[in-house]
Amino acid sequence: MENYESRTQHIDTIEDIDTIMDLQMINDDRQTSDIHYSNFSSSISQSKHSGRKKNDFTEILDEFNSGPQKKPKKEFFNAFIIRAIKRAFRAVISGKTPKTTCIAVDIKNGIESEIWSKIQEIYRKNPELIVNKSKTDDGPLTDGRSKRNTKSEGYKSFNNAFCKEFFSNNLMREAFNYIIELIYCQYSPARCCEKFKFNCCHMRNAHCVECDGKWMKLKEYFSQCYFKDLDVEDGRPMINTDDPEIIDIDIDSYIQ
Ligand SMILES: [Zn+2]
Ligand SMILES: [Zn+2]
């Protein structure tokens, strides 16, 4: 639980980080993007691209905790995000705006609303496919089929092979990017802990700049490396030149 004080301590850094994140998305330049991040955490990305190892994601997640002495597992995240995507599409299909879990949309927030409308657009591009993909039993092994295992053990089957298959569809990659953006909207470490279901620190004190660094490093991993590491073609659909609308909206909202 985060109190007001711990949130306010971040206010001076939040704007910078939002701007940095936004610049990162807009100036989608893989060569220079790490420079932005080095402004607030020198540990970020320094060795990540040259001779990057296969278990980058595990290394990044190792800096977080999901309980005393527990580290979030890659498969846990995979299960988390794929279930979030399916849930988001089921909400779109039923004409509802999500109010709970990591996909909750604050309709009073312009950026969140815009992201939600982009997710709705994905559905309209191929309703039949989205209906199929959003089914709870379109998962590995027990996901949605057997209630016994889904909570505690089900995530283990969300291995790279399953994710590679799931994200081989570009609309699913698009949805992934939007949901990550949605989670990082109105950024704070406390919000990220709540949304991702794992923590950047032991929460004994206020979150600090190191917490910010961890969340930014994770976000960078999602935008630069997640699909590459799954060996699926990365179409990078989040911000591109044939989609100028969202760029305008983002710039206006962040520069205020
Ligand atoms: Zn990087
Ligand atoms: Zn923290």
Short mmCIF file of N, CA, C and O in Angstrom, two decimals, residues 22-93:
data_model
loop_
_atom_site.label_atom_id
_atom_site.label_comp_id
_atom_site.label_asym_id
_atom_site.label_seq_id
_atom_site.Cartn_x
_atom_site.Cartn_y
_atom_site.Cartn_z
N ASP A 22 8.41 9.23 -23.55
CA ASP A 22 7.73 9.65 -24.75
C ASP A 22 8.72 9.92 -25.87
O ASP A 22 8.51 9.55 -27.01
N LEU A 23 9.81 10.56 -25.52
CA LEU A 23 10.85 10.79 -26.51
C LEU A 23 11.35 9.47 -27.06
O LEU A 23 11.58 9.30 -28.24
N GLN A 24 11.45 8.52 -26.13
CA GLN A 24 11.90 7.18 -26.52
C GLN A 24 10.97 6.60 -27.58
O GLN A 24 11.40 6.04 -28.57
N MET A 25 9.66 6.78 -27.37
CA MET A 25 8.70 6.20 -28.30
C MET A 25 8.70 6.97 -29.62
O MET A 25 8.63 6.37 -30.68
N ILE A 26 8.79 8.28 -29.52
CA ILE A 26 8.67 9.08 -30.74
C ILE A 26 9.95 9.01 -31.56
O ILE A 26 9.92 8.73 -32.73
N ASN A 27 11.07 9.25 -30.89
CA ASN A 27 12.35 9.11 -31.59
C ASN A 27 12.77 7.66 -31.52
O ASN A 27 13.69 7.31 -30.83
N ASP A 28 12.02 6.85 -32.21
CA ASP A 28 12.26 5.42 -32.06
C ASP A 28 13.54 5.04 -32.78
O ASP A 28 13.53 4.51 -33.87
N ASP A 29 14.60 5.34 -32.13
CA ASP A 29 15.92 5.16 -32.75
C ASP A 29 16.71 4.25 -31.85
O ASP A 29 17.12 4.62 -30.76
N ARG A 30 16.89 3.05 -32.30
CA ARG A 30 17.54 2.04 -31.46
C ARG A 30 18.97 2.41 -31.12
O ARG A 30 19.50 2.01 -30.10
N GLN A 31 19.60 3.16 -31.99
CA GLN A 31 21.01 3.47 -31.73
C GLN A 31 21.15 4.45 -30.57
O GLN A 31 22.08 4.37 -29.80
N THR A 32 20.23 5.40 -30.49
CA THR A 32 20.44 6.46 -29.51
C THR A 32 19.53 6.34 -28.29
O THR A 32 19.71 7.06 -27.34
N SER A 33 18.59 5.42 -28.32
CA SER A 33 17.57 5.45 -27.29
C SER A 33 18.14 5.24 -25.88
O SER A 33 17.64 5.80 -24.93
N ASP A 34 19.19 4.49 -25.75
CA ASP A 34 19.71 4.22 -24.41
C ASP A 34 20.28 5.47 -23.75
O ASP A 34 20.35 5.55 -22.54
N ILE A 35 20.67 6.43 -24.57
CA ILE A 35 21.26 7.64 -24.01
C ILE A 35 20.28 8.33 -23.08
O ILE A 35 20.63 8.77 -22.00
N HIS A 36 19.01 8.35 -23.46
CA HIS A 36 17.99 8.99 -22.61
C HIS A 36 17.95 8.34 -21.24
O HIS A 36 17.87 9.00 -20.24
N TYR A 37 18.02 7.04 -21.23
CA TYR A 37 17.88 6.33 -19.97
C TYR A 37 19.09 6.52 -19.07
O TYR A 37 18.98 6.50 -17.87
N SER A 38 20.24 6.71 -19.67
CA SER A 38 21.43 6.83 -18.84
C SER A 38 21.39 8.09 -17.99
O SER A 38 22.13 8.23 -17.05
N ASN A 39 20.47 9.02 -18.33
CA ASN A 39 20.36 10.24 -17.53
C ASN A 39 20.02 9.96 -16.08
O ASN A 39 20.44 10.66 -15.20
N PHE A 40 19.21 8.96 -15.83
CA PHE A 40 18.82 8.74 -14.44
C PHE A 40 19.22 7.39 -13.89
O PHE A 40 18.99 7.11 -12.74
N SER A 41 19.79 6.55 -14.66
CA SER A 41 20.36 5.35 -14.08
C SER A 41 21.49 4.86 -14.95
O SER A 41 21.28 4.39 -16.06
N SER A 42 22.67 4.98 -14.43
CA SER A 42 23.84 4.63 -15.24
C SER A 42 23.92 3.13 -15.49
O SER A 42 24.61 2.69 -16.38
N SER A 43 23.18 2.36 -14.69
CA SER A 43 23.28 0.91 -14.85
C SER A 43 22.44 0.41 -16.02
O SER A 43 22.61 -0.70 -16.48
N ILE A 44 21.53 1.28 -16.48
CA ILE A 44 20.59 0.80 -17.50
C ILE A 44 21.28 0.61 -18.84
O ILE A 44 21.92 1.51 -19.35
N SER A 45 21.11 -0.55 -19.36
CA SER A 45 21.38 -0.81 -20.77
C SER A 45 22.83 -0.71 -21.19
O SER A 45 23.11 -0.84 -22.37
N GLN A 46 23.72 -0.45 -20.26
CA GLN A 46 25.08 -0.23 -20.72
C GLN A 46 25.64 -1.42 -21.47
O GLN A 46 26.33 -1.26 -22.46
N SER A 47 25.34 -2.61 -20.98
CA SER A 47 25.92 -3.77 -21.63
C SER A 47 24.86 -4.61 -22.32
O SER A 47 25.11 -5.72 -22.73
N LYS A 48 23.67 -4.02 -22.43
CA LYS A 48 22.56 -4.87 -22.85
C LYS A 48 22.57 -5.17 -24.34
O LYS A 48 22.05 -6.19 -24.77
N HIS A 49 23.11 -4.28 -25.13
CA HIS A 49 23.00 -4.51 -26.56
C HIS A 49 24.24 -5.13 -27.14
O HIS A 49 24.16 -5.94 -28.05
N SER A 50 25.37 -4.75 -26.62
CA SER A 50 26.57 -5.41 -27.12
C SER A 50 26.70 -6.75 -26.40
O SER A 50 26.81 -6.81 -25.19
N GLY A 51 26.67 -7.79 -27.15
CA GLY A 51 26.81 -9.13 -26.59
C GLY A 51 25.72 -9.48 -25.62
O GLY A 51 25.97 -10.07 -24.58
N ARG A 52 24.49 -9.07 -25.95
CA ARG A 52 23.38 -9.34 -25.09
C ARG A 52 23.16 -10.83 -24.92
O ARG A 52 23.18 -11.58 -25.87
N LYS A 53 22.93 -11.24 -23.69
CA LYS A 53 22.75 -12.67 -23.45
C LYS A 53 21.28 -13.05 -23.59
O LYS A 53 20.41 -12.21 -23.55
N LYS A 54 21.05 -14.32 -23.72
CA LYS A 54 19.69 -14.80 -23.97
C LYS A 54 18.77 -14.57 -22.78
O LYS A 54 17.58 -14.42 -22.96
N ASN A 55 19.31 -14.59 -21.58
CA ASN A 55 18.45 -14.49 -20.40
C ASN A 55 18.35 -13.06 -19.87
O ASN A 55 18.19 -12.85 -18.68
N ASP A 56 18.46 -12.08 -20.76
CA ASP A 56 18.28 -10.68 -20.39
C ASP A 56 17.05 -10.44 -19.54
O ASP A 56 17.10 -9.74 -18.55
N PHE A 57 15.95 -11.00 -19.99
CA PHE A 57 14.67 -10.76 -19.32
C PHE A 57 14.73 -11.28 -17.89
O PHE A 57 14.32 -10.58 -16.95
N THR A 58 15.27 -12.47 -17.73
CA THR A 58 15.42 -13.04 -16.39
C THR A 58 16.30 -12.14 -15.53
O THR A 58 15.98 -11.90 -14.37
N GLU A 59 17.37 -11.64 -16.12
CA GLU A 59 18.26 -10.74 -15.36
C GLU A 59 17.52 -9.48 -14.91
O GLU A 59 17.70 -9.02 -13.79
N ILE A 60 16.71 -8.92 -15.80
CA ILE A 60 15.97 -7.71 -15.46
C ILE A 60 14.95 -8.01 -14.36
O ILE A 60 14.84 -7.29 -13.37
N LEU A 61 14.24 -9.13 -14.51
CA LEU A 61 13.23 -9.49 -13.52
C LEU A 61 13.85 -9.82 -12.17
O LEU A 61 13.22 -9.64 -11.13
N ASP A 62 15.09 -10.28 -12.18
CA ASP A 62 15.77 -10.61 -10.92
C ASP A 62 15.93 -9.39 -10.01
O ASP A 62 16.18 -9.53 -8.82
N GLU A 63 15.84 -8.20 -10.59
CA GLU A 63 15.95 -7.00 -9.77
C GLU A 63 14.65 -6.66 -9.04
O GLU A 63 14.61 -5.77 -8.21
N PHE A 64 13.59 -7.38 -9.39
CA PHE A 64 12.29 -7.16 -8.75
C PHE A 64 12.02 -8.29 -7.77
O PHE A 64 12.76 -9.28 -7.71
N ASN A 65 10.96 -8.15 -6.98
CA ASN A 65 10.57 -9.26 -6.11
C ASN A 65 9.05 -9.41 -6.12
O ASN A 65 8.31 -8.45 -6.28
N SER A 66 8.65 -10.66 -5.96
CA SER A 66 7.22 -10.95 -5.94
C SER A 66 6.81 -11.49 -4.58
O SER A 66 5.78 -12.11 -4.43
N GLY A 67 7.63 -11.27 -3.59
CA GLY A 67 7.38 -11.73 -2.24
C GLY A 67 8.73 -11.90 -1.56
O GLY A 67 9.76 -11.74 -2.21
N PRO A 68 8.73 -12.21 -0.28
CA PRO A 68 10.01 -12.38 0.40
C PRO A 68 10.86 -13.44 -0.31
O PRO A 68 10.40 -14.56 -0.52
N GLN A 69 12.03 -13.06 -0.73
CA GLN A 69 12.98 -13.99 -1.38
C GLN A 69 12.48 -14.52 -2.71
O GLN A 69 13.03 -15.48 -3.23
N LYS A 70 11.43 -13.96 -3.24
CA LYS A 70 10.91 -14.49 -4.50
C LYS A 70 11.09 -13.50 -5.65
O LYS A 70 10.82 -12.31 -5.50
N LYS A 71 11.53 -14.03 -6.77
CA LYS A 71 11.71 -13.22 -7.97
C LYS A 71 10.60 -13.54 -8.97
O LYS A 71 10.25 -14.71 -9.11
N PRO A 72 10.07 -12.52 -9.65
CA PRO A 72 9.08 -12.84 -10.69
C PRO A 72 9.74 -13.64 -11.81
O PRO A 72 10.86 -13.36 -12.20
N LYS A 73 9.04 -14.62 -12.28
CA LYS A 73 9.55 -15.48 -13.36
C LYS A 73 9.08 -14.96 -14.71
O LYS A 73 7.99 -14.41 -14.82
N LYS A 74 9.90 -15.20 -15.69
CA LYS A 74 9.56 -14.82 -17.06
C LYS A 74 8.20 -15.38 -17.48
O LYS A 74 7.37 -14.68 -18.06
N GLU A 75 7.98 -16.65 -17.14
CA GLU A 75 6.71 -17.29 -17.52
C GLU A 75 5.53 -16.64 -16.80
O GLU A 75 4.41 -16.60 -17.32
N PHE A 76 5.79 -16.16 -15.57
CA PHE A 76 4.75 -15.45 -14.82
C PHE A 76 4.33 -14.20 -15.58
O PHE A 76 3.15 -13.92 -15.77
N PHE A 77 5.34 -13.44 -16.04
CA PHE A 77 5.01 -12.24 -16.81
C PHE A 77 4.28 -12.60 -18.10
O PHE A 77 3.29 -11.95 -18.47
N ASN A 78 4.78 -13.61 -18.80
CA ASN A 78 4.14 -14.02 -20.06
C ASN A 78 2.67 -14.36 -19.86
O ASN A 78 1.81 -13.94 -20.63
N ALA A 79 2.39 -15.11 -18.81
CA ALA A 79 1.01 -15.49 -18.50
C ALA A 79 0.20 -14.24 -18.17
O ALA A 79 -0.92 -14.06 -18.65
N PHE A 80 0.81 -13.38 -17.37
CA PHE A 80 0.16 -12.14 -16.95
C PHE A 80 -0.24 -11.29 -18.15
O PHE A 80 -1.38 -10.82 -18.25
N ILE A 81 0.69 -11.11 -19.08
CA ILE A 81 0.42 -10.17 -20.18
C ILE A 81 -0.52 -10.80 -21.21
O ILE A 81 -1.39 -10.12 -21.75
N ILE A 82 -0.38 -12.09 -21.45
CA ILE A 82 -1.27 -12.73 -22.43
C ILE A 82 -2.69 -12.77 -21.88
O ILE A 82 -3.65 -12.48 -22.60
N ARG A 83 -2.83 -13.06 -20.61
CA ARG A 83 -4.17 -13.03 -20.01
C ARG A 83 -4.75 -11.62 -20.03
O ARG A 83 -5.95 -11.42 -20.24
N ALA A 84 -3.88 -10.61 -19.84
CA ALA A 84 -4.34 -9.22 -19.88
C ALA A 84 -4.84 -8.86 -21.28
O ALA A 84 -5.87 -8.19 -21.43
N ILE A 85 -4.11 -9.30 -22.28
CA ILE A 85 -4.51 -9.02 -23.67
C ILE A 85 -5.86 -9.67 -23.96
O ILE A 85 -6.77 -9.04 -24.51
N LYS A 86 -6.01 -10.92 -23.56
CA LYS A 86 -7.27 -11.64 -23.80
C LYS A 86 -8.42 -10.93 -23.07
O LYS A 86 -9.51 -10.75 -23.62
N ARG A 87 -8.16 -10.52 -21.83
CA ARG A 87 -9.18 -9.86 -21.03
C ARG A 87 -9.58 -8.53 -21.67
O ARG A 87 -10.75 -8.17 -21.72
N ALA A 88 -8.57 -7.81 -22.17
CA ALA A 88 -8.84 -6.52 -22.81
C ALA A 88 -9.73 -6.73 -24.04
O ALA A 88 -10.72 -6.00 -24.24
N PHE A 89 -9.42 -7.74 -24.82
CA PHE A 89 -10.23 -7.99 -26.02
C PHE A 89 -11.65 -8.47 -25.65
O PHE A 89 -12.61 -8.11 -26.33
N ARG A 90 -11.75 -9.26 -24.60
CA ARG A 90 -13.10 -9.67 -24.19
C ARG A 90 -13.92 -8.45 -23.76
O ARG A 90 -15.12 -8.38 -24.03
N ALA A 91 -13.25 -7.48 -23.13
CA ALA A 91 -13.95 -6.25 -22.75
C ALA A 91 -14.38 -5.48 -24.00
O ALA A 91 -15.52 -5.01 -24.08
N VAL A 92 -13.47 -5.38 -24.97
CA VAL A 92 -13.82 -4.69 -26.23
C VAL A 92 -15.04 -5.36 -26.87
O VAL A 92 -16.00 -4.68 -27.25
N ILE A 93 -14.99 -6.68 -26.95
CA ILE A 93 -16.06 -7.43 -27.60
C ILE A 93 -17.40 -7.19 -26.90
O ILE A 93 -18.44 -7.04 -27.55
#
